Coordinates of C-alpha atoms in Angstrom, one line a residue:
Chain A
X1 CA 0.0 0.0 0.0
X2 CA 1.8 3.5 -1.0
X3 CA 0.8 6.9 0.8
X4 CA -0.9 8.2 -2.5
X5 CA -3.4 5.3 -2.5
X6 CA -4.6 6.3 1.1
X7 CA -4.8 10.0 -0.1
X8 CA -6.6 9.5 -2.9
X9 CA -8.7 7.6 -1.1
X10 CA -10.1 10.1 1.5
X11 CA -12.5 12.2 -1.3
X12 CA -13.2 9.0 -2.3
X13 CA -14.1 7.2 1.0
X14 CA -16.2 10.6 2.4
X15 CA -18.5 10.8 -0.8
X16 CA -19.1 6.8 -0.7
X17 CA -19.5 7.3 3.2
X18 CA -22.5 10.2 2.6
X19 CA -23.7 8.1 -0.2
X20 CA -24.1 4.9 2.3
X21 CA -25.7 7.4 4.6
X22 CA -28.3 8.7 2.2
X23 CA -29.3 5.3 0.7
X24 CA -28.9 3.2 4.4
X25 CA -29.8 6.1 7.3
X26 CA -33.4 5.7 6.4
X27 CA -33.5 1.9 6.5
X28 CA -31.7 2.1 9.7
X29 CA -33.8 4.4 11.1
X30 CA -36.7 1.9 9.9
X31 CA -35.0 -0.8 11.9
X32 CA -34.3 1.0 15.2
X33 CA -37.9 1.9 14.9
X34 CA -38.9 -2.0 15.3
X35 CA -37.1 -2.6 18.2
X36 CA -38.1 0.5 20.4
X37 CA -40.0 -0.2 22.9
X38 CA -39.9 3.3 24.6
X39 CA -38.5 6.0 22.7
X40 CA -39.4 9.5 23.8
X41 CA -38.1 12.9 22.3
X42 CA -35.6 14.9 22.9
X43 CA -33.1 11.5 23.1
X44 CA -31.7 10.3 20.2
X45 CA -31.7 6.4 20.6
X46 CA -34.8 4.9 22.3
X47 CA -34.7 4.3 25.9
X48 CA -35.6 0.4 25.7
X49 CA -35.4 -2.2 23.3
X50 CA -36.8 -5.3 22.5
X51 CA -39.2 -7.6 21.1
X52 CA -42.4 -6.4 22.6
X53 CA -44.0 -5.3 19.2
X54 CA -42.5 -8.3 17.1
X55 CA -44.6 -10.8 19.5
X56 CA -47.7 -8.4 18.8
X57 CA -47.2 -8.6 15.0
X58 CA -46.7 -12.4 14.9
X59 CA -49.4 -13.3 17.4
X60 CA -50.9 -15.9 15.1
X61 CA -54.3 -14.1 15.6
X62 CA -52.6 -10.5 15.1
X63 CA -53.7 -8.5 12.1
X64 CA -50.7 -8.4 10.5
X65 CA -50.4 -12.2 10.1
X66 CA -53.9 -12.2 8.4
X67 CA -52.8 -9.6 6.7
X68 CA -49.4 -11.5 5.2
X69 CA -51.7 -14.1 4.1
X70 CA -54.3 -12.1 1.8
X71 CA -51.1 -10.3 0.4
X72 CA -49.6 -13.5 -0.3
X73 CA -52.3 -15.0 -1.5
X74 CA -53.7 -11.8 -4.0
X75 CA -49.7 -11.9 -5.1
X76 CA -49.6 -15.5 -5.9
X77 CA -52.8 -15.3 -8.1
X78 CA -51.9 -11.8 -9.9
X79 CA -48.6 -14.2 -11.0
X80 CA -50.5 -17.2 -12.3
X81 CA -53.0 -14.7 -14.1
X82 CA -50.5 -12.7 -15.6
X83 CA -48.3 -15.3 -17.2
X84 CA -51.5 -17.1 -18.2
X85 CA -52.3 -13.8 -20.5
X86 CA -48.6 -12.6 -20.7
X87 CA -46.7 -15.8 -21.8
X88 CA -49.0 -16.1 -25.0
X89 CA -48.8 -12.8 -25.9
X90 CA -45.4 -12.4 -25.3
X91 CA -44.7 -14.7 -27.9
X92 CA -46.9 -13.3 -30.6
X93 CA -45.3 -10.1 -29.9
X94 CA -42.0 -12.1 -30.0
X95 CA -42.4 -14.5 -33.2
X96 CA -45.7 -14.3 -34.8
X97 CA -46.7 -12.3 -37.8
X98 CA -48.8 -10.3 -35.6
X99 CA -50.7 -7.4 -38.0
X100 CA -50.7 -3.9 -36.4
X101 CA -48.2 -5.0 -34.0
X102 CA -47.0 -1.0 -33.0
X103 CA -50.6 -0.4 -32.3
X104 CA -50.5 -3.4 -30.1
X105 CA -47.6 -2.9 -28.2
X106 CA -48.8 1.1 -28.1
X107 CA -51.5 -0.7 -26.3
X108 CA -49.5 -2.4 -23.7
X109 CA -47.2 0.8 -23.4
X110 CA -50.9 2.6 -22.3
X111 CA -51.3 1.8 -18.8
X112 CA -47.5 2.9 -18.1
X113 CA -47.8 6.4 -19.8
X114 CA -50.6 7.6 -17.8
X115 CA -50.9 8.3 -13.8
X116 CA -52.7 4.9 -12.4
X117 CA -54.7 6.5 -9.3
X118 CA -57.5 8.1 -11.6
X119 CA -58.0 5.1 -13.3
X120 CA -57.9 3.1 -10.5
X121 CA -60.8 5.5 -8.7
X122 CA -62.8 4.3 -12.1
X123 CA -62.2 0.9 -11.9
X124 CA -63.3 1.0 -8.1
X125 CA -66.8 2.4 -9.3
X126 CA -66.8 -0.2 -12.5
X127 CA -66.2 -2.7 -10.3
X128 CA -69.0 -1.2 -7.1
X129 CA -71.4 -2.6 -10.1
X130 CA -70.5 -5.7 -10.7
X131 CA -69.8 -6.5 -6.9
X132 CA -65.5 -6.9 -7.4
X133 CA -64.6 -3.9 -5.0
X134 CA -63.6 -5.6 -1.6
X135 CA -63.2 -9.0 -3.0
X136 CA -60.1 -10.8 -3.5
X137 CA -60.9 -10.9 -7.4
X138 CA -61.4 -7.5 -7.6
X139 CA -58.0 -6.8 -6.0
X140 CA -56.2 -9.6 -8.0
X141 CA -57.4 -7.9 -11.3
X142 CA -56.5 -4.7 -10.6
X143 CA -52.9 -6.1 -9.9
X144 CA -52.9 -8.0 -12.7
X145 CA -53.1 -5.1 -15.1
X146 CA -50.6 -3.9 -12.8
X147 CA -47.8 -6.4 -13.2
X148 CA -49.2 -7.2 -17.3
X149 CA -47.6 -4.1 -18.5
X150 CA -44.2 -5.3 -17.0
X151 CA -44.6 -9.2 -17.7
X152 CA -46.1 -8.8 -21.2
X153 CA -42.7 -6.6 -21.3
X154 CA -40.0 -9.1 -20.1
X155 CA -41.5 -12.3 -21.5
X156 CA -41.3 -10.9 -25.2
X157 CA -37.7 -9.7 -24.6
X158 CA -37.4 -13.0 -23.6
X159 CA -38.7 -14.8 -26.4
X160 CA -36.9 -12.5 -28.8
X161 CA -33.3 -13.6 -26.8
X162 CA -33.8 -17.7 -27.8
X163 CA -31.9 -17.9 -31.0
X164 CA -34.1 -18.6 -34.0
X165 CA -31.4 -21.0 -35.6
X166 CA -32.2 -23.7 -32.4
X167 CA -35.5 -23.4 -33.0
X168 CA -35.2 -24.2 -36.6
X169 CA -32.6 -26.6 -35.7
X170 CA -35.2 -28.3 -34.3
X171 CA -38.0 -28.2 -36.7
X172 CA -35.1 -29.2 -39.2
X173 CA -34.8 -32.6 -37.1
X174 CA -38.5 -33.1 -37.2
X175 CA -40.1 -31.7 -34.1
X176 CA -43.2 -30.4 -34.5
X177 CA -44.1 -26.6 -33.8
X178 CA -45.4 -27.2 -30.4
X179 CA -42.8 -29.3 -29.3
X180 CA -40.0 -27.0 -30.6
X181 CA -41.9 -24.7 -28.1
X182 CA -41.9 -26.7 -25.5
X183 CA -38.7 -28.0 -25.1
X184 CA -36.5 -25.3 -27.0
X185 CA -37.9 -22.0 -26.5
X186 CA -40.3 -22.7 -23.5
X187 CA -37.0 -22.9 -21.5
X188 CA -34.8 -20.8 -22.8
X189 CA -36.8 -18.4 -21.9
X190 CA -37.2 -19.6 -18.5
X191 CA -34.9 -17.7 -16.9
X192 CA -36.6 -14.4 -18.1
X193 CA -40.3 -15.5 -17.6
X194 CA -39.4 -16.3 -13.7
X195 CA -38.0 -12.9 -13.4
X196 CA -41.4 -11.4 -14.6
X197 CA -42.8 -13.4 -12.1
X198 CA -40.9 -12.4 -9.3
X199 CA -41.6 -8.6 -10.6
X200 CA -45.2 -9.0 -10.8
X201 CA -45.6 -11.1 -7.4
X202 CA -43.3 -7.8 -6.0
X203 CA -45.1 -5.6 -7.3
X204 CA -48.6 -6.6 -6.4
X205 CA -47.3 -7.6 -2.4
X206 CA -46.4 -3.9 -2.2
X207 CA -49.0 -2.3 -4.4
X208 CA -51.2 -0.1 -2.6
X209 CA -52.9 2.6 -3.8
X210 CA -55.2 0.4 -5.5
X211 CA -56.3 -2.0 -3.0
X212 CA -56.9 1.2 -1.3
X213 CA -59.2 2.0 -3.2
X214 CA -60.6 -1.5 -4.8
X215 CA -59.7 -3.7 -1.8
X216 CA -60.4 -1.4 1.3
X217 CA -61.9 -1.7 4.2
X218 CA -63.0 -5.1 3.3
X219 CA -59.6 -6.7 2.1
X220 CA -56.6 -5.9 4.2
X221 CA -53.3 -5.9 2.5
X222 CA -50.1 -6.1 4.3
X223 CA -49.5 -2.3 2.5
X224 CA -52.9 -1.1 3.9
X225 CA -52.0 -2.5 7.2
X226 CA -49.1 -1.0 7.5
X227 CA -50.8 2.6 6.1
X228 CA -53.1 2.8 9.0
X229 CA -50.6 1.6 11.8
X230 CA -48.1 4.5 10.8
X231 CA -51.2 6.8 10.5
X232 CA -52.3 5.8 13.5
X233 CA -48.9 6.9 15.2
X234 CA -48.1 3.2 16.1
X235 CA -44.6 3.4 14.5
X236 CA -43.2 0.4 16.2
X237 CA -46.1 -2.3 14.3
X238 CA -45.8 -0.2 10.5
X239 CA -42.1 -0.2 10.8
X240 CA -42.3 -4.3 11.3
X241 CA -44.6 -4.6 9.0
X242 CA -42.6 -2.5 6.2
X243 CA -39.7 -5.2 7.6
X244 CA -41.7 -7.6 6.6
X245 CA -42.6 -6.1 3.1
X246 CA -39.0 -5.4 2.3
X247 CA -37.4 -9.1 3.1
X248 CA -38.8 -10.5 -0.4
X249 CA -37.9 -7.0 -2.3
X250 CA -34.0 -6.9 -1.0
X251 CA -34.2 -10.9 -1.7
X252 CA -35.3 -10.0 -4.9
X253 CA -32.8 -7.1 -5.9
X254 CA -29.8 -9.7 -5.0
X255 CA -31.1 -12.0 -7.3
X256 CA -32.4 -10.4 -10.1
X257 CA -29.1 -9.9 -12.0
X258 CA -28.8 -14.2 -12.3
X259 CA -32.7 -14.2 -14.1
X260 CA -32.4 -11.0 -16.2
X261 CA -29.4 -11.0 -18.1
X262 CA -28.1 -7.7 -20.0
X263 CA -29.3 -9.7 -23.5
X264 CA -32.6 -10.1 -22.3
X265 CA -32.3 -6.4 -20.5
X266 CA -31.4 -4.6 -24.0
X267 CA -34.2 -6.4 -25.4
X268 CA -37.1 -4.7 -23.5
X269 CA -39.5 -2.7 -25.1
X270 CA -38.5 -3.3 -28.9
Chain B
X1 CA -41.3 -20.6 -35.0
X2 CA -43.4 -18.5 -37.3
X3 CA -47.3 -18.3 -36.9
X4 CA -49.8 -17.4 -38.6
X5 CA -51.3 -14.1 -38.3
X6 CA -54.7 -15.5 -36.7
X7 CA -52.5 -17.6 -34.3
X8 CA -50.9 -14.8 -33.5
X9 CA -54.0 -12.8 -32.8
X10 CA -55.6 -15.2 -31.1
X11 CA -52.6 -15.3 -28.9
X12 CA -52.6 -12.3 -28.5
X13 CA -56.2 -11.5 -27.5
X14 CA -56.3 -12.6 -23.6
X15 CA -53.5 -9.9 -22.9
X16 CA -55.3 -7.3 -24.9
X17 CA -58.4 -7.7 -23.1
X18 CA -57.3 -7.2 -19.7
X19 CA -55.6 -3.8 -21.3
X20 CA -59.0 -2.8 -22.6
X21 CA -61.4 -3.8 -20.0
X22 CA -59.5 -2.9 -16.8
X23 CA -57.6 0.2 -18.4
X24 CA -59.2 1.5 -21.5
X25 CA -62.4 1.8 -20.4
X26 CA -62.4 2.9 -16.9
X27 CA -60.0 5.5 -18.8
X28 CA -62.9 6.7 -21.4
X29 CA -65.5 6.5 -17.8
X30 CA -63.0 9.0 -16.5
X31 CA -63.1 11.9 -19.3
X32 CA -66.9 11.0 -19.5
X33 CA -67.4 11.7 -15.7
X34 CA -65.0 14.4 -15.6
X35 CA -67.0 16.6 -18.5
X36 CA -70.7 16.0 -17.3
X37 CA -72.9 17.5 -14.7
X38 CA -74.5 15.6 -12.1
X39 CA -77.1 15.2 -14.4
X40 CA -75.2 13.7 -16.9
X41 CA -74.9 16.7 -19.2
X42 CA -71.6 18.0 -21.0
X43 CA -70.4 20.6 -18.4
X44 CA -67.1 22.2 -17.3
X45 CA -68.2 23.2 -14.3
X46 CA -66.2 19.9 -12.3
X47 CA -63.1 21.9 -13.9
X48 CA -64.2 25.1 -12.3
X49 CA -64.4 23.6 -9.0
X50 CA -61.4 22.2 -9.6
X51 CA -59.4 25.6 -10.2
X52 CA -61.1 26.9 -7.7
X53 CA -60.2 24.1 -5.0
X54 CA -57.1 22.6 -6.0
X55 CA -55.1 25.1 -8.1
X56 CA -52.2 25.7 -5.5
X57 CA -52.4 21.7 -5.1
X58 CA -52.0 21.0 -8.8
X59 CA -48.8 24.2 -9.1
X60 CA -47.4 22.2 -6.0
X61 CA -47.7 18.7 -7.6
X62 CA -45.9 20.3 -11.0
X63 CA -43.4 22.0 -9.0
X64 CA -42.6 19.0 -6.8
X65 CA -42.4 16.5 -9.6
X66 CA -40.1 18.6 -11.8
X67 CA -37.8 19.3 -9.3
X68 CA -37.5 15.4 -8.0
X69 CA -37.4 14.5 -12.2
X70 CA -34.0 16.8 -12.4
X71 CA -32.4 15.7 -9.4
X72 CA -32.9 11.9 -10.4
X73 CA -31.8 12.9 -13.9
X74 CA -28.5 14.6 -12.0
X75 CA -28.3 11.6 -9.7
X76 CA -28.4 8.6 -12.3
X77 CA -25.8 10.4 -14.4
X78 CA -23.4 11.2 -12.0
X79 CA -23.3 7.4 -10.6
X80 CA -23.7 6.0 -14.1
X81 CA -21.1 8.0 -15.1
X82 CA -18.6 7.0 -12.4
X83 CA -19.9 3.1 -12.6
X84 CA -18.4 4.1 -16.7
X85 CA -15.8 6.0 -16.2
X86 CA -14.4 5.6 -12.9
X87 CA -10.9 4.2 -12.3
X88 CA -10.8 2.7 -9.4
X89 CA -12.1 -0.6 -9.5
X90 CA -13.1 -1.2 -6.1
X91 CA -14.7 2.3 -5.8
X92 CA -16.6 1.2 -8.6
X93 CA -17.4 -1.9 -6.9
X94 CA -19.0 -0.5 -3.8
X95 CA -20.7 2.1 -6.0
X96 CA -22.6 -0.3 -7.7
X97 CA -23.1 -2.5 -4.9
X98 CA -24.7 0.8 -2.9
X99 CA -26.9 2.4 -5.5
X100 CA -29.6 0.2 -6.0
X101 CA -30.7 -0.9 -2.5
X102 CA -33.8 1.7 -2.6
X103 CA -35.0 -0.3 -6.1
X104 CA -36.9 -2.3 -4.8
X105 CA -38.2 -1.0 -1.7
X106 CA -42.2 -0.4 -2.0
X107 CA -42.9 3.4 -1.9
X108 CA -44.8 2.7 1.3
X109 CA -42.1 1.2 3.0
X110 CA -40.1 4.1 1.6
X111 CA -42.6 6.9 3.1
X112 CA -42.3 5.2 6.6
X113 CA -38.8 5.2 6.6
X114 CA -38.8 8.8 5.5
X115 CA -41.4 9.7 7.8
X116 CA -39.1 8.7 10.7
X117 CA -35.5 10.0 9.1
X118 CA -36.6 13.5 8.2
X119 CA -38.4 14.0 11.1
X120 CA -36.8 16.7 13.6
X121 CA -35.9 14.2 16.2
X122 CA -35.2 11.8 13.3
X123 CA -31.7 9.9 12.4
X124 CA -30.8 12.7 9.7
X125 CA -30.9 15.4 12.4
X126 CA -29.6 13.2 15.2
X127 CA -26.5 12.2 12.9
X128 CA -26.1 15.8 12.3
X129 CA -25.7 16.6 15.6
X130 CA -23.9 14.3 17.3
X131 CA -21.7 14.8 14.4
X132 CA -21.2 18.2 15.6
X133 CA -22.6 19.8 12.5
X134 CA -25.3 21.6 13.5
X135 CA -27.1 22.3 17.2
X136 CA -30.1 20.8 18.6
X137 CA -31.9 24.4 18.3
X138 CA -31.4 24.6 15.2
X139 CA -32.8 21.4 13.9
X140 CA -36.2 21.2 11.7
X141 CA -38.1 18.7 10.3
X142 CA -38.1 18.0 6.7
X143 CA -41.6 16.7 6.7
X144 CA -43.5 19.0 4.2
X145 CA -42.5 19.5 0.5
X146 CA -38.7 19.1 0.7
X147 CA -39.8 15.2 2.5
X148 CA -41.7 14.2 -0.6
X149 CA -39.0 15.5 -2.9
X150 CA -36.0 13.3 -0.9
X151 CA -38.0 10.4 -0.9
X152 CA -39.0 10.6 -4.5
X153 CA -35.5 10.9 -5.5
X154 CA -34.4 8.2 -2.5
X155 CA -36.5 6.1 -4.3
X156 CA -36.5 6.3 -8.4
X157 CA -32.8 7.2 -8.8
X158 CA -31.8 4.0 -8.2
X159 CA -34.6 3.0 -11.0
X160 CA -33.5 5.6 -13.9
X161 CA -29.8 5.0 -12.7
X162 CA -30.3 1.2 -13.7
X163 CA -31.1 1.9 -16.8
X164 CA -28.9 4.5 -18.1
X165 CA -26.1 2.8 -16.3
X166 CA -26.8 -0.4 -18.4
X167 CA -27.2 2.0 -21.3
X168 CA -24.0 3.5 -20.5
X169 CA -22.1 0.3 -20.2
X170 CA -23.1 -1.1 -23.7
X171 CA -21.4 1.8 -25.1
X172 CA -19.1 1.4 -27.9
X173 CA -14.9 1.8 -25.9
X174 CA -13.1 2.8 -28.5
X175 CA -14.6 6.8 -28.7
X176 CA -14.2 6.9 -25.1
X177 CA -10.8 5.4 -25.0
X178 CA -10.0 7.7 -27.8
X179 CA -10.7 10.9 -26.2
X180 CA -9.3 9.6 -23.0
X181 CA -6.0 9.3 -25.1
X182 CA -6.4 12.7 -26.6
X183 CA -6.1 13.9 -23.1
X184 CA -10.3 14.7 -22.5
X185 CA -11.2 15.2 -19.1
X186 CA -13.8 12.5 -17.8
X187 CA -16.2 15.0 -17.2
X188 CA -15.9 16.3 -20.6
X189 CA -16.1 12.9 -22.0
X190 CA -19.2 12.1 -19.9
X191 CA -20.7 15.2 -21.0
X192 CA -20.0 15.2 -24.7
X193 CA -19.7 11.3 -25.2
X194 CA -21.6 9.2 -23.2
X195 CA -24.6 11.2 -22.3
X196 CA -25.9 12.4 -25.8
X197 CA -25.6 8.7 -26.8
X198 CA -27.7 7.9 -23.9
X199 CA -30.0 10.5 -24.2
X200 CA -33.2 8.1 -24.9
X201 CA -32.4 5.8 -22.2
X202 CA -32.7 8.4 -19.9
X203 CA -35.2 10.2 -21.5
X204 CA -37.8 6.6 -20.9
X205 CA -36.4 6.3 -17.5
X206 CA -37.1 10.1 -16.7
X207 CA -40.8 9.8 -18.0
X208 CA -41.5 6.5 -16.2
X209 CA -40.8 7.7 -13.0
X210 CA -42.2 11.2 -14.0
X211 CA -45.6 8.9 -14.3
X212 CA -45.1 6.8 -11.4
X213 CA -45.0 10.0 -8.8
X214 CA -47.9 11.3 -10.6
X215 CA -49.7 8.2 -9.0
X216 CA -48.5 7.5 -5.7
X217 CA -50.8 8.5 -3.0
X218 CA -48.8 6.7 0.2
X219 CA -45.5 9.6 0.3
X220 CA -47.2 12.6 0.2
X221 CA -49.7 11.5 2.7
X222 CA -47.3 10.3 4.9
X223 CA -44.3 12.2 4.8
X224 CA -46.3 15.5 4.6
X225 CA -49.6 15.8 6.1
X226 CA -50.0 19.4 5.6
X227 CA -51.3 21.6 3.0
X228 CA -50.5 22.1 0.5
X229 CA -50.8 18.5 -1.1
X230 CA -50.3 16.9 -4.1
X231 CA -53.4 16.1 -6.5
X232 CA -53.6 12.4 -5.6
X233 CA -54.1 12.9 -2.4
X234 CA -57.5 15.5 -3.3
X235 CA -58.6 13.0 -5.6
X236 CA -58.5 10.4 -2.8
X237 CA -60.3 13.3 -0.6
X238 CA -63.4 13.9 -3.0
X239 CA -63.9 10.2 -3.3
X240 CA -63.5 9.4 0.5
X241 CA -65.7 12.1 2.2
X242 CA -67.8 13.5 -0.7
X243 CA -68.1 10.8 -3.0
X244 CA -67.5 13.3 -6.0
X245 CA -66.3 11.8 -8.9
X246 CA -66.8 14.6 -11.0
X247 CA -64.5 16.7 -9.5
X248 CA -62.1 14.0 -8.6
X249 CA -61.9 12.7 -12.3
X250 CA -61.4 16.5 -13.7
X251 CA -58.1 16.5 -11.7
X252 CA -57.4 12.7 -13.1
X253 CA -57.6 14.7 -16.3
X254 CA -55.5 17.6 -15.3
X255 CA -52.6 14.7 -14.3
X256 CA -53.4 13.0 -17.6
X257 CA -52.5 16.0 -19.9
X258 CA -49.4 16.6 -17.1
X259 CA -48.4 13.3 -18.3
X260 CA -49.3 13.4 -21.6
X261 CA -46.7 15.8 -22.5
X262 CA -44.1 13.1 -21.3
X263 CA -45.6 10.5 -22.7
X264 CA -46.0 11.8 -26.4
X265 CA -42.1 11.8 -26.0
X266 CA -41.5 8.6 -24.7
X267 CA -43.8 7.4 -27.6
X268 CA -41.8 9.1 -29.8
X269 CA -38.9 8.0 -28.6
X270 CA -40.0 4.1 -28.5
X271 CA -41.7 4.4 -32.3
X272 CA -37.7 6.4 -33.6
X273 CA -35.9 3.3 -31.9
X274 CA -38.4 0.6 -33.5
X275 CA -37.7 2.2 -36.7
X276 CA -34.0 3.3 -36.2

């Protein structure tokens, strides 16, 4: 180690320090939150610690547990809806002769280009008629259009990424055009299909503005939990709960890189 | 695997229909209940109460959105730029391995985090001062305008600096190298180089996030509770306690032509790449 490498490390180690401050300080802050069990202004830590509120949150009959499991649940069934819609037409989009294809894809680039809060107050009063608002289904479709935009996305980059010559390798050698799908271009697409299923099971655990409006009172999210425990100045329970929310999404963000690789990355949105 | 064009269609169709039924047409139930009376005529008259009620709210929203869209933009280029540029390796490294831990948190989580680090007795202001950088006295609490701004840009720089890093990084060497040879300064070559040739990239990033703020109800809620507010949390107010969808569906119209502006670029944009 020479003298100039600790200099010019100094500038170098203060910015990355305030950096790791910006990005980490409110995540800590998050944390201590969850294990005070008496913090009172003006001092800085809190007084006591421990697991007081945990025991609260994951009392089996606690609200937050329930909760979990309608989020997990509404998550789960947004996925298998999506791909059932998405994996289709992310091949058509991919490989087919598909006629007005810009119009089609325009139409999938929609729901991203405008604000989703007014349509989802519309969908709410669509869905007052035909008795969806505060049922699961309800809540599960609006998700679904939700996570479609980004799975409809990812699976045709995708399905553009499988080389065309093993797929006609394969049809040279006999296979039918099903099968070629099935066992040639079915999984080497895998890896990118997953990741939209990751995204759109993400996405829909933390969506919440509309469950708040589709879902509430009668459906209680994890998000909507955790809304009216901070509102209700009971930081110690929405500061577990948003815990809770963020173990899959940091799970997810050390992962993603092995499921969406920078081919199937530069394909997205052609 | 080439289909046919009804195959394709037919494939198609499913996906389509969700768009249409769960997107298009509470959209077109929108304008329609946004430009009638109570009695169902054509009326402006939800736009004057709009004006009327919410004008400050929707300058605020405009302000606060533009200012959070040019500090992400500032944001993703300088750590995409240093991710490209930068010559320390490890630096790099930790960089990388920093930037992108907000990507993925929900933008509740992120208002409940923000709504306990900005706070005057928060860990922003307690770092500060045990630091020795400031005195108790003269600590405040960020939790008004300046709140929602932070947690915006907490939040989608990470998002746009994915991107244009990724853009960044499947640049073509030899230009850079070349001008790096020639003696440019890295600033000058991120600058006049890599940025221009990035330009769309960041330009789809940029409007995505412009969008995604235009919807999110949870941070200005929570991280400021005052007025004034931004538009999604009035449009939330006339539903809840008056049940007025008129008025609430003029301001969803207001933030659709907000929008709209960014979005005929990134259309633009999209249909210029297809084509290029």
């Amino acid at each position: 180690m020479t003298a100039s490498f600790s200099l010019g490390w100094l500038p170098r180690a203060i910015i990355l320090g305030l950096i790791a401050f910006a990005v980490f300080g409110p995540l800590a802050n998050l944390a201590i939150w969850a294990f005070a069990e008496a913090w009172f202004f003006p001092s800085k830590l809190p007084s006591q610690w421990g697991f007081r509120f945990w025991e609260v949150v994951f009392r089996p009959t606690g609200r937050a547990m329930e909760a979990l499991n309608v989020s997990v649940w509404i998550a789960l069934l947004t996925v298998a809806v999506s791909l059932i819609v998405s994996i289709p037409a992310g091949l058509a989009l991919a490989r087919g002769r598909l006629p007005w294809r810009a119009l089609i894809m325009l139409a999938f680039l929609l729901p991203q280009a405008f604000p989703s809060l007014p349509v989802y107050i519309n969908v709410a009063r669509i869905f007052y008629e035909f008795g969806l608002n505060g049922t699961v289904a309800g809540v599960v479709l609006v998700h679904t259009l939700h996570g479609l935009v980004f799975a409809v996305w990812i699976t045709t980059a995708a399905f553009a990424s499988v080389d065309k010559e093993l797929e006609q390798a394969a049809r040279n050698l006999g296979a039918s055009g099903l099968r070629t799908f099935f066992t040639v271009t079915l999984p080497l697409a895998a890896p990118g299909i997953v990741a939209s299923a990751i995204f759109v099971f993400l996405e829909s655990l933390d969506e919440f503005t509309g469950s708040y409006f589709v879902g509430a009172p009668e459906i209680q999210t994890l998000p909507l939990t955790m809304f009216l425990a901070s509102m209700g100045g009971n930081y110690q329970i929405s500061s577990i709960t948003a815990l809770i929310l963020l173990v899959p999404s940091i799970g997810f963000m050390l992962i993603v890189e092995r499921f969406l690789k920078a081919d199937v990355m530069a394909k997205i949105g052609n | 695997m080439n289909q046919s064009r009804g195959l394709s269609l037919l494939l198609v169709t499913p996906a389509l229909i969700v768009v249409l039924a769960l997107f298009v047409y509470p959209l077109g139930y929108s304008l329609i209940s946004a430009f009638t009376d109570r009695a169902g005529a054509f009326s402006l008259e939800n736009f004057d109460k709009a004006f009327e009620l919410y004008l400050t709210d929707t300058i605020f929203t405009v302000v606060i959105i533009g200012v959070s869209t040019a500090l992400i933009a500032a944001v993703s280029i300088a750590i995409g730029g240093y991710l490209t540029l930068g010559e320390n390796k490890t630096a790099v490294a930790i960089l990388a391995w920093l930037y992108r831990w907000p990507l993925f948190v929900p933008f509740i989580v992120a208002a409940q985090c923000m709504r306990t680090f900005l706070a005057k007795n928060g860990l922003m202001n307690n770092s500060l001062v045990s630091l020795g950088l400031m005195d108790v006295a003269s600590t405040q609490s960020f939790l008004d305008w300046r709140g929602i701004i932070v947690t915006f840009v907490w939040k989608q720089a990470p998002f746009v600096t994915l991107m244009v890093a990724g853009a960044m990084a499947s640049l073509d060497r030899s230009t850079i190298d070349a001008a790096r040879n020639l003696g440019a300064s890295r600033l000058r070559i991120l600058a006049e180089i890599v940025v221009p040739q990035i330009r769309g990239t960041l330009m789809v990033g940029l409007i995505l996030s412009f969008v995604t703020m235009m919807s999110v109800l949870s941070v200005p809620i929570m991280v400021s509770g005052g007025s004034p507010t931004m538009m999604t949390v009035d449009m939330a107010y006339r539903i809840n306690s008056h049940g007025d969808y008129g008025v609430a569906n003029a301001l969803g119209f207001m933030s659709y032509l907000l929008t709209g502006a960014a979005a005929y670029f990134y259309l633009r944009q999209s249909v210029r790449d297809r084509s290029a």
